[in-house]
Amino acid sequence: MIQLEHISKRFSGVARPAVDQLSLTVEKGKISVFVGPSGCGKTTILRMINRLVEPDEGTIFIDGKNILQMNPPLLRRTIGYVIQQVGLLPHRTIGQNISLVPELLGWPREKTARKVRELLEMTGLPPEEFESKYPYQLSGGQAQRVGVARALAADPPIMLMDEPFAAVDPIIRMHLQDEFLRVQQHIRKTICFVTHDISEAIKIGDHLVILNEGRLVQSGTPIEILTHPSNDFVSSLIGDDRGSKILDLIRCEGLMDPQAPLVDFPKDNGSRVQAVWPVKAALERMMKNNTDEVMVCREDQPAGILSWNGIKAHINRISGEKQ
Amino acid sequence: MNFDMELFLQAMIHRSPGYIPEHLQLSLIPLFLAVSIALPAAVLVTRPGYRQYAAHVMAFFNAGQTIPPLAVIAVFFPFLGLGYGPALFALTIYALLPIARSSIAAISTVPEDVRDAALGMGMTPVDVLLRVELPLSLPTIMAGVKTAAVLTVSTAVLAALVGGKGMGAIIFAGINFFRPELVLAGTIYIGLLSIILERLLSVVEWFLTPPHMKAARSR
């Protein structure tokens, strides 16, 4: 768990503080996303957690220990760090780049080599092909996979990620996000993730922290924030399409009608969706089949009917709350 | 003026080669001193917190370049006198600039994200300097050293004027006695020394160049 208490930071030559009396808690094993417009202080906050930036005021605790009293390089070796521009060392091979922190920690060579191969495999880069390549030989997406692998090398309990997927094209970005979420299912790290992209925040985050001008505006789960934005700033950040953004987050079972008659419903797979799928997937099915209804199933068992009218009613209900 | 082939050959074969060790001393010692001053200075002014001084340091080294070596000797003559020492001093000042300029440029163009990531991984500032910044800067630093080497070899000729000896002795003898044969012979040796030194330093540079840059060059 990471706790920031009354943190302030002012950069010389800038009138407004970058971070202003901010307190927040990042829960263990969760992905907390810091989101806000550029200049809101999100990157500064992230860099204070590994002391690349020192706060002017306030204290930061990791698992109850005050990190401002720790040796910065030693602290950083226990925190994974991924940045947008990746920052691989251009004169070292991919293998050497990944083994950077284990090397600093003095791991035995064999243990490091094993870990490098394991991480390359986990991030979908075959070790025999990539281990001895140099960073200039990689595409943007591959480089960022290596960046993530490097951050994970010494198995740090905490990961700081500063817009890690912002520099790659949208298709690769989606791919990297999905992969990242899949990996996080296994590794369960405490992750602080910075982004300016609210859609990414909603997709990735277990917990969102919305920031503006160095202050915390609202924090909560994506659903809480989408359904109850606390002020106009949050609403405008989420955008007018928050109704449809929610469809990505709620499961089909949440909007289906379990009492609907299931008889004479076509038996083919095309009009069935799984209860745990997001509603958006059901919408895609409807459009593809040109129907207004799909059958929601738990494994093979029919559980209810999800209809276009049901979805529409839900969107109206959410959007209507604001008026 | 007629060209005396015999005198020329005699100068080439017998008189000039004796000055080579002296001339190399006059070139390599200032070069070595200049590297040992300019490189630490460049490292110092590229540290965070000192970067605002980089421009001043560059101005100082630039000034060193605009003053002719003879003038440097003249300025320091009252303190250092004439001879070998003042010649070394002036040549060192002269070689500083190309090395300092390329070193400062090289270290400050190491990508900020690479530095940031290296620090963020838990490297100490000394680690970052020795294992990231310097390896990435070496090719550019060496380019400056090569420039300085060629410059010093040719400027060291002037040392003869203040009693510093070297290949300049034969060239100025030629000028004084109107014997172009001597001037030509000395000049040829200066040229050869420059070329050989430059080639040798290029080999050193090749060994110091990180593999990714070699690949970029041969593509």
XYZ file of C-alpha atoms in Angstrom:
542
model
C 0.000 0.000 0.000
C 1.257 3.446 -0.886
C 0.109 6.473 1.078
C 0.751 10.052 0.071
C 0.062 12.550 2.825
C -0.308 16.275 2.197
C 2.161 16.266 -0.669
C 3.086 19.587 -2.286
C 5.563 20.332 -5.019
C 6.401 23.643 -6.610
C 8.810 23.912 -9.535
C 10.936 27.025 -9.696
C 9.697 29.563 -12.216
C 6.123 28.251 -12.192
C 3.580 30.230 -10.222
C 1.063 27.457 -9.584
C 2.214 24.450 -7.546
C 2.487 21.262 -9.617
C 1.029 19.282 -6.729
C -0.978 20.994 -4.040
C -1.641 19.403 -0.630
C -2.486 16.044 -2.136
C -3.316 12.982 -0.082
C -4.190 9.628 -1.540
C -3.866 5.917 -0.947
C -2.946 3.317 -3.535
C -4.202 -0.132 -2.638
C -2.090 -3.252 -2.742
C -2.497 -5.518 -5.754
C -4.718 -3.061 -7.613
C -4.221 -0.873 -10.668
C -4.697 2.741 -9.658
C -4.852 5.101 -12.590
C -3.926 8.782 -12.227
C -5.781 10.590 -14.947
C -6.155 14.232 -15.897
C -5.176 16.843 -18.479
C -1.525 17.605 -19.100
C -0.055 19.702 -16.324
C -2.377 18.246 -13.712
C 0.573 16.868 -11.757
C 0.014 13.173 -12.443
C 3.547 12.448 -13.669
C 5.064 14.506 -10.859
C 3.126 12.453 -8.324
C 4.319 9.231 -9.924
C 7.940 10.372 -9.940
C 7.715 11.312 -6.275
C 6.906 7.702 -5.398
C 10.353 6.595 -6.641
C 11.957 9.876 -5.594
C 12.957 11.063 -9.048
C 11.164 14.184 -7.826
C 11.324 15.195 -4.168
C 8.197 16.673 -2.577
C 8.558 20.087 -0.931
C 6.089 19.119 1.775
C 4.383 16.001 3.001
C 5.387 12.380 3.410
C 5.051 9.229 1.355
C 4.756 5.813 2.958
C 5.136 2.441 1.285
C 3.822 -0.333 3.545
C 4.119 2.050 6.466
C 7.757 2.995 5.798
C 8.607 6.614 5.078
C 10.384 6.476 1.722
C 11.846 9.953 2.152
C 14.203 8.406 4.704
C 15.370 5.653 2.342
C 18.338 5.636 -0.031
C 16.862 6.609 -3.421
C 18.760 4.108 -5.655
C 18.003 1.248 -3.258
C 14.356 2.295 -3.090
C 14.108 2.456 -6.893
C 15.421 -1.079 -7.273
C 12.295 -2.281 -5.454
C 9.914 -0.320 -7.682
C 9.319 -1.119 -11.349
C 9.371 1.941 -13.604
C 8.001 2.138 -17.141
C 7.949 5.369 -19.155
C 6.345 6.411 -22.411
C 9.637 6.725 -24.332
C 10.709 3.345 -22.892
C 14.317 4.517 -22.348
C 16.060 1.238 -23.149
C 19.844 1.540 -23.018
C 20.715 1.646 -26.724
C 24.179 0.128 -26.267
C 22.945 -2.959 -24.448
C 21.137 -5.988 -25.838
C 17.539 -6.693 -24.898
C 18.744 -9.394 -22.501
C 21.204 -6.999 -20.864
C 18.529 -4.324 -20.619
C 16.141 -6.651 -18.822
C 18.850 -7.880 -16.457
C 19.708 -4.321 -15.391
C 18.057 -4.347 -11.970
C 18.949 -7.981 -11.106
C 22.547 -7.014 -11.937
C 22.380 -3.993 -9.636
C 20.977 -6.248 -6.928
C 23.845 -8.683 -7.438
C 21.797 -11.714 -8.461
C 23.765 -14.814 -9.520
C 24.173 -14.858 -13.295
C 22.147 -18.032 -13.830
C 19.160 -16.772 -11.875
C 19.203 -13.551 -13.916
C 19.437 -15.433 -17.216
C 16.507 -17.642 -16.266
C 14.421 -14.624 -15.277
C 15.224 -12.819 -18.550
C 14.035 -15.766 -20.616
C 10.925 -16.179 -18.487
C 10.005 -12.503 -18.876
C 10.644 -12.458 -22.617
C 8.350 -15.451 -22.989
C 5.700 -13.862 -20.787
C 5.709 -10.691 -22.882
C 5.440 -12.671 -26.108
C 8.969 -12.112 -27.425
C 10.713 -15.459 -28.143
C 14.023 -15.297 -26.183
C 16.088 -17.078 -28.828
C 15.098 -14.383 -31.316
C 15.132 -11.272 -29.133
C 17.591 -11.764 -26.297
C 20.652 -10.697 -28.265
C 18.987 -8.006 -30.376
C 19.603 -4.306 -29.779
C 16.838 -1.793 -29.005
C 17.163 -0.103 -32.431
C 16.079 -3.376 -34.028
C 12.687 -3.372 -32.279
C 9.345 -1.848 -33.230
C 7.679 0.570 -30.807
C 5.362 -2.095 -29.444
C 8.188 -4.604 -28.957
C 10.344 -1.967 -27.250
C 7.583 -1.213 -24.750
C 7.147 -4.935 -24.005
C 10.849 -5.006 -23.189
C 10.343 -1.877 -21.077
C 7.674 -3.677 -19.054
C 9.809 -6.837 -18.820
C 12.746 -4.776 -17.562
C 10.558 -3.180 -14.883
C 9.342 -6.621 -13.770
C 12.778 -8.256 -13.739
C 13.514 -8.098 -10.033
C 9.888 -8.893 -9.193
C 9.158 -5.541 -7.511
C 5.886 -5.414 -5.567
C 5.159 -1.958 -6.997
C 5.108 -0.766 -10.598
C 5.008 2.855 -11.733
C 3.867 3.271 -15.318
C 3.930 6.684 -16.982
C 1.768 6.627 -20.112
C 3.439 3.371 -21.158
C 1.210 2.752 -24.161
C 0.779 6.309 -25.429
C 3.525 6.236 -28.060
C 2.319 3.210 -30.030
C -0.436 3.096 -32.623
C -4.029 2.404 -31.471
C -4.150 -1.235 -32.547
C -0.887 -2.136 -30.816
C -1.981 -0.072 -27.827
C -5.182 -2.096 -27.444
C -3.148 -5.254 -27.751
C -0.625 -4.148 -25.125
C -3.417 -3.100 -22.761
C -5.137 -6.487 -23.039
C -1.861 -8.272 -22.546
C -0.999 -6.094 -19.579
C -4.335 -6.870 -17.926
C -3.813 -10.581 -18.585
C -0.346 -10.486 -17.011
C -1.623 -8.496 -14.041
C -4.148 -11.290 -13.356
C -1.163 -13.493 -12.502
C 1.324 -11.115 -10.944
C -1.054 -8.944 -8.892
C 1.327 -6.005 -8.546
C 0.447 -2.718 -6.918
C 0.386 -0.515 -9.973
C 0.294 3.256 -10.346
C -0.578 4.045 -13.923
C -0.548 7.534 -15.400
C -2.542 8.418 -18.486
C -4.336 11.377 -20.038
C -6.641 9.032 -21.928
C -9.844 8.510 -19.949
C -10.853 5.502 -22.056
C -7.569 3.802 -21.223
C -8.048 4.707 -17.565
C -11.527 3.183 -17.533
C -10.353 0.047 -19.302
C -7.251 -0.554 -17.209
C -8.058 0.837 -13.805
C -9.412 -0.850 -10.710
C -9.384 2.561 -9.131
C -9.291 5.979 -10.807
C -7.762 9.108 -9.336
C -8.871 12.178 -11.258
C -6.518 15.128 -10.947
C -6.622 18.732 -12.044
C -4.162 21.531 -11.314
C -2.288 19.448 -8.773
C -5.357 18.583 -6.746
C -7.413 15.452 -6.386
C -10.822 16.014 -7.959
C -12.446 12.625 -7.522
C -11.404 9.066 -6.886
C -13.270 5.795 -7.054
C -13.898 2.773 -9.233
C -14.512 3.445 -12.937
C -18.197 2.614 -12.531
C -18.572 4.987 -9.581
C -16.957 7.791 -11.514
C -18.920 7.168 -14.688
C -22.237 6.999 -12.872
C -21.589 9.735 -10.328
C -19.132 12.308 -11.676
C -18.638 14.744 -8.809
C -18.494 17.941 -10.864
C -18.449 19.446 -14.338
C -14.709 18.913 -14.731
C -15.078 15.172 -14.244
C -18.113 15.026 -16.552
C -16.291 16.845 -19.320
C -13.205 14.657 -18.845
C -15.339 11.538 -19.204
C -17.021 12.998 -22.252
C -20.581 12.904 -23.543
C -20.360 9.224 -24.322
C -20.107 8.035 -20.759
C -23.299 6.032 -21.244
C -21.659 3.935 -23.914
C -18.338 3.817 -22.036
C -20.195 2.128 -19.218
C -21.260 -0.600 -21.627
C -17.639 -1.680 -21.659
C -17.661 -2.093 -17.909
C -20.965 -3.784 -17.125
C -21.597 -7.399 -17.847
C -24.478 -8.701 -19.898
C -25.980 -10.314 -16.826
C -26.363 -6.884 -15.257
C -28.793 -5.648 -17.898
C -30.505 -8.848 -19.032
C -34.068 -9.771 -18.274
C -33.892 -13.136 -16.496
C -37.653 -13.583 -16.605
C -38.001 -13.256 -20.366
C -39.403 -16.314 -22.157
C -36.562 -18.254 -23.719
C -38.659 -20.390 -25.976
C -38.491 -20.081 -29.746
C -35.124 -18.321 -29.541
C -32.718 -19.334 -32.319
C -30.319 -21.971 -31.071
C -27.295 -20.929 -33.141
C -24.224 -19.540 -31.397
C -24.374 -16.235 -33.249
C -27.148 -14.880 -31.110
C -25.759 -16.042 -27.779
C -23.502 -14.141 -25.479
C -21.892 -15.108 -22.197
C -23.168 -13.544 -18.992
C -19.680 -12.300 -18.062
C -19.055 -10.530 -21.361
C -19.296 -6.746 -21.438
C -22.548 -5.352 -22.786
C -20.590 -3.860 -25.673
C -19.861 -7.362 -26.961
C -23.599 -8.104 -26.934
C -24.216 -4.892 -28.884
C -21.743 -6.003 -31.513
C -23.567 -9.329 -31.790
C -26.873 -7.512 -32.273
C -25.465 -5.327 -35.021
C -23.845 -8.259 -36.753
C -27.031 -10.318 -36.742
C -29.317 -7.349 -37.256
C -31.490 -8.316 -34.266
C -32.719 -6.511 -31.181
C -32.201 -9.334 -28.765
C -29.526 -11.809 -27.791
C -29.656 -14.740 -25.426
C -27.406 -14.497 -22.378
C -25.893 -17.784 -21.230
C -23.892 -19.024 -18.280
C -21.644 -21.579 -19.936
C -24.255 -23.572 -21.872
C -27.293 -22.724 -19.776
C -29.576 -19.916 -20.983
C -29.908 -17.287 -18.275
C -31.972 -14.521 -19.824
C -32.503 -12.146 -22.702
C -30.667 -8.904 -23.297
C -32.562 -6.502 -25.499
C -31.664 -3.276 -27.273
C -34.452 -1.525 -25.386
C -32.968 -2.659 -22.095
C -29.589 -1.206 -23.003
C -31.135 2.024 -24.241
C -33.120 2.414 -21.052
C -29.937 1.995 -19.040
C -28.017 4.611 -21.044
C -30.892 7.048 -20.691
C -31.058 6.417 -16.990
C -27.352 7.252 -16.554
C -27.281 10.238 -18.859
C -30.559 11.442 -17.388
C -29.086 11.640 -13.900
C -27.159 14.699 -14.852
C -30.105 16.715 -16.111
C 64.701 29.889 -56.667
C 65.939 26.551 -57.883
C 65.005 23.371 -56.097
C 67.962 21.433 -54.757
C 66.859 17.803 -54.935
C 69.899 16.596 -53.082
C 69.277 18.926 -50.167
C 65.630 17.913 -50.106
C 66.459 14.200 -49.967
C 69.083 14.817 -47.353
C 66.517 16.721 -45.267
C 63.940 13.988 -45.762
C 66.242 11.095 -44.913
C 68.751 12.422 -42.437
C 67.694 15.679 -40.823
C 63.913 15.458 -40.298
C 63.408 11.969 -38.783
C 65.421 12.969 -35.735
C 62.777 15.540 -34.856
C 59.906 13.022 -34.925
C 60.143 11.826 -31.293
C 60.404 15.427 -30.097
C 57.478 16.479 -32.187
C 55.366 13.561 -31.001
C 56.142 14.545 -27.411
C 55.121 18.117 -28.176
C 51.835 16.862 -29.629
C 50.866 13.942 -27.414
C 51.632 15.462 -24.023
C 49.401 18.523 -24.618
C 46.758 16.223 -26.091
C 46.833 14.007 -23.031
C 46.714 17.026 -20.699
C 43.880 18.571 -22.685
C 41.812 15.368 -22.473
C 42.439 15.149 -18.739
C 41.223 18.715 -18.246
C 38.437 18.944 -20.795
C 36.723 15.612 -20.127
C 36.259 16.064 -16.362
C 35.171 19.650 -17.012
C 32.614 18.418 -19.523
C 31.362 15.772 -17.090
C 31.091 18.401 -14.360
C 29.127 20.937 -16.359
C 26.686 18.324 -17.607
C 25.718 17.289 -14.042
C 22.238 18.449 -13.042
C 22.605 21.669 -11.116
C 25.696 22.770 -13.025
C 24.173 22.807 -16.473
C 23.622 26.547 -16.340
C 27.423 26.937 -16.252
C 27.935 24.948 -19.451
C 27.716 28.085 -21.593
C 30.344 29.867 -19.475
C 32.726 26.953 -19.649
C 32.287 26.789 -23.400
C 33.002 30.528 -23.611
C 36.242 29.989 -21.704
C 37.345 27.192 -24.004
C 36.299 29.196 -27.056
C 38.496 32.040 -25.867
C 41.345 29.551 -25.616
C 40.879 28.782 -29.276
C 40.783 32.356 -30.548
C 44.096 33.295 -28.950
C 46.981 32.264 -31.208
C 49.390 29.914 -29.412
C 52.155 32.456 -29.850
C 50.063 35.054 -28.060
C 49.446 32.640 -25.196
C 53.190 32.213 -24.865
C 53.641 35.978 -25.000
C 51.066 36.512 -22.259
C 52.597 33.900 -19.977
C 56.181 34.696 -20.951
C 56.845 36.822 -17.846
C 55.805 33.876 -15.609
C 56.866 30.834 -17.580
C 59.678 32.124 -19.772
C 60.560 30.601 -23.125
C 61.204 27.008 -24.072
C 59.622 23.603 -23.876
C 57.316 24.189 -20.886
C 55.539 27.292 -22.202
C 55.146 25.587 -25.579
C 53.424 22.609 -23.937
C 51.243 24.996 -21.961
C 50.104 26.943 -25.015
C 49.441 23.780 -27.024
C 47.381 22.306 -24.163
C 45.212 25.419 -24.015
C 44.837 25.158 -27.759
C 43.739 21.520 -27.750
C 41.184 22.049 -24.996
C 38.382 23.478 -27.048
C 37.650 20.768 -29.603
C 37.720 18.126 -26.889
C 35.607 20.096 -24.424
C 33.118 21.101 -27.063
C 32.587 17.579 -28.369
C 32.489 16.106 -24.860
C 29.888 18.562 -23.601
C 27.832 18.080 -26.749
C 28.137 14.297 -26.539
C 27.173 13.966 -22.889
C 24.324 16.441 -23.070
C 22.793 14.703 -26.090
C 22.401 11.373 -24.297
C 18.607 11.009 -24.547
C 16.843 12.270 -21.434
C 14.546 9.244 -21.368
C 17.514 6.866 -21.272
C 19.018 8.785 -18.360
C 15.634 8.934 -16.640
C 15.002 5.216 -17.049
C 18.517 4.347 -15.855
C 18.038 6.435 -12.704
C 14.531 5.077 -12.275
C 15.843 1.506 -12.381
C 18.012 2.324 -9.370
C 21.379 3.127 -10.923
C 23.395 5.571 -8.843
C 24.451 8.816 -10.580
C 27.991 7.401 -10.863
C 26.594 4.237 -12.503
C 24.658 6.379 -14.949
C 27.790 8.340 -15.852
C 30.123 5.374 -16.236
C 27.750 2.805 -17.683
C 25.354 4.913 -19.722
C 26.490 8.456 -20.466
C 30.180 7.861 -21.204
C 29.781 4.714 -23.343
C 27.151 6.498 -25.424
C 29.293 9.654 -25.694
C 32.654 8.085 -26.536
C 32.381 8.184 -30.339
C 31.621 11.919 -30.328
C 34.275 12.624 -27.698
C 36.804 10.746 -29.829
C 35.865 12.869 -32.830
C 36.902 15.909 -30.791
C 40.125 14.222 -29.697
C 40.981 13.460 -33.334
C 40.388 17.064 -34.352
C 42.527 18.245 -31.457
C 45.271 15.751 -32.362
C 45.578 16.979 -35.943
C 45.425 20.573 -34.739
C 48.138 20.020 -32.145
C 50.496 18.213 -34.487
C 50.382 21.140 -36.914
C 50.398 23.891 -34.283
C 53.332 22.304 -32.471
C 55.502 23.588 -35.315
C 55.302 27.010 -33.654
C 57.025 25.621 -30.570
C 60.334 25.923 -32.392
C 59.921 29.712 -32.364
C 60.085 29.835 -28.586
C 62.825 27.265 -28.245
C 60.433 24.343 -27.861
C 62.102 22.357 -30.658
C 60.193 19.750 -32.678
C 59.700 19.537 -36.425
C 59.261 23.308 -36.456
C 63.032 23.638 -36.084
C 63.672 22.360 -39.604
C 60.774 24.305 -41.119
C 61.847 27.617 -39.596
C 65.434 26.908 -40.532
C 64.209 26.537 -44.119
C 62.290 29.809 -43.908
C 65.213 31.686 -42.397
C 67.727 30.440 -44.952
C 65.358 30.598 -47.931
C 65.582 26.841 -48.445
C 62.111 25.569 -49.496
C 63.566 22.042 -49.551
C 63.733 22.074 -45.752
C 60.264 23.595 -45.402
C 58.815 20.976 -47.740
C 60.520 18.089 -45.963
C 59.286 19.259 -42.546
C 55.790 19.831 -43.853
C 55.588 16.364 -45.368
C 56.520 14.829 -42.034
C 53.922 16.973 -40.222
C 51.295 15.780 -42.695
C 52.308 12.149 -42.294
C 52.285 12.426 -38.500
C 48.806 13.973 -38.575
C 47.428 11.288 -40.828
C 48.960 8.404 -38.887
C 47.806 9.787 -35.545
C 44.319 10.339 -36.877
C 44.140 6.782 -38.233
C 45.382 5.321 -34.954
C 42.797 7.283 -32.992
C 40.124 6.097 -35.421
C 41.034 2.518 -34.567
C 40.761 3.339 -30.856
C 37.431 5.007 -31.549
C 36.151 1.911 -33.344
C 36.915 -0.240 -30.322
C 35.184 2.205 -28.004
C 32.054 2.562 -30.154
C 29.046 0.687 -28.733
C 27.805 -2.100 -31.021
C 24.502 -0.447 -31.948
C 26.333 2.591 -33.338
C 28.712 0.429 -35.349
C 25.712 -1.268 -36.901
C 24.127 2.096 -37.663
C 27.322 3.201 -39.390
C 27.807 0.151 -41.578
C 24.198 0.258 -42.782
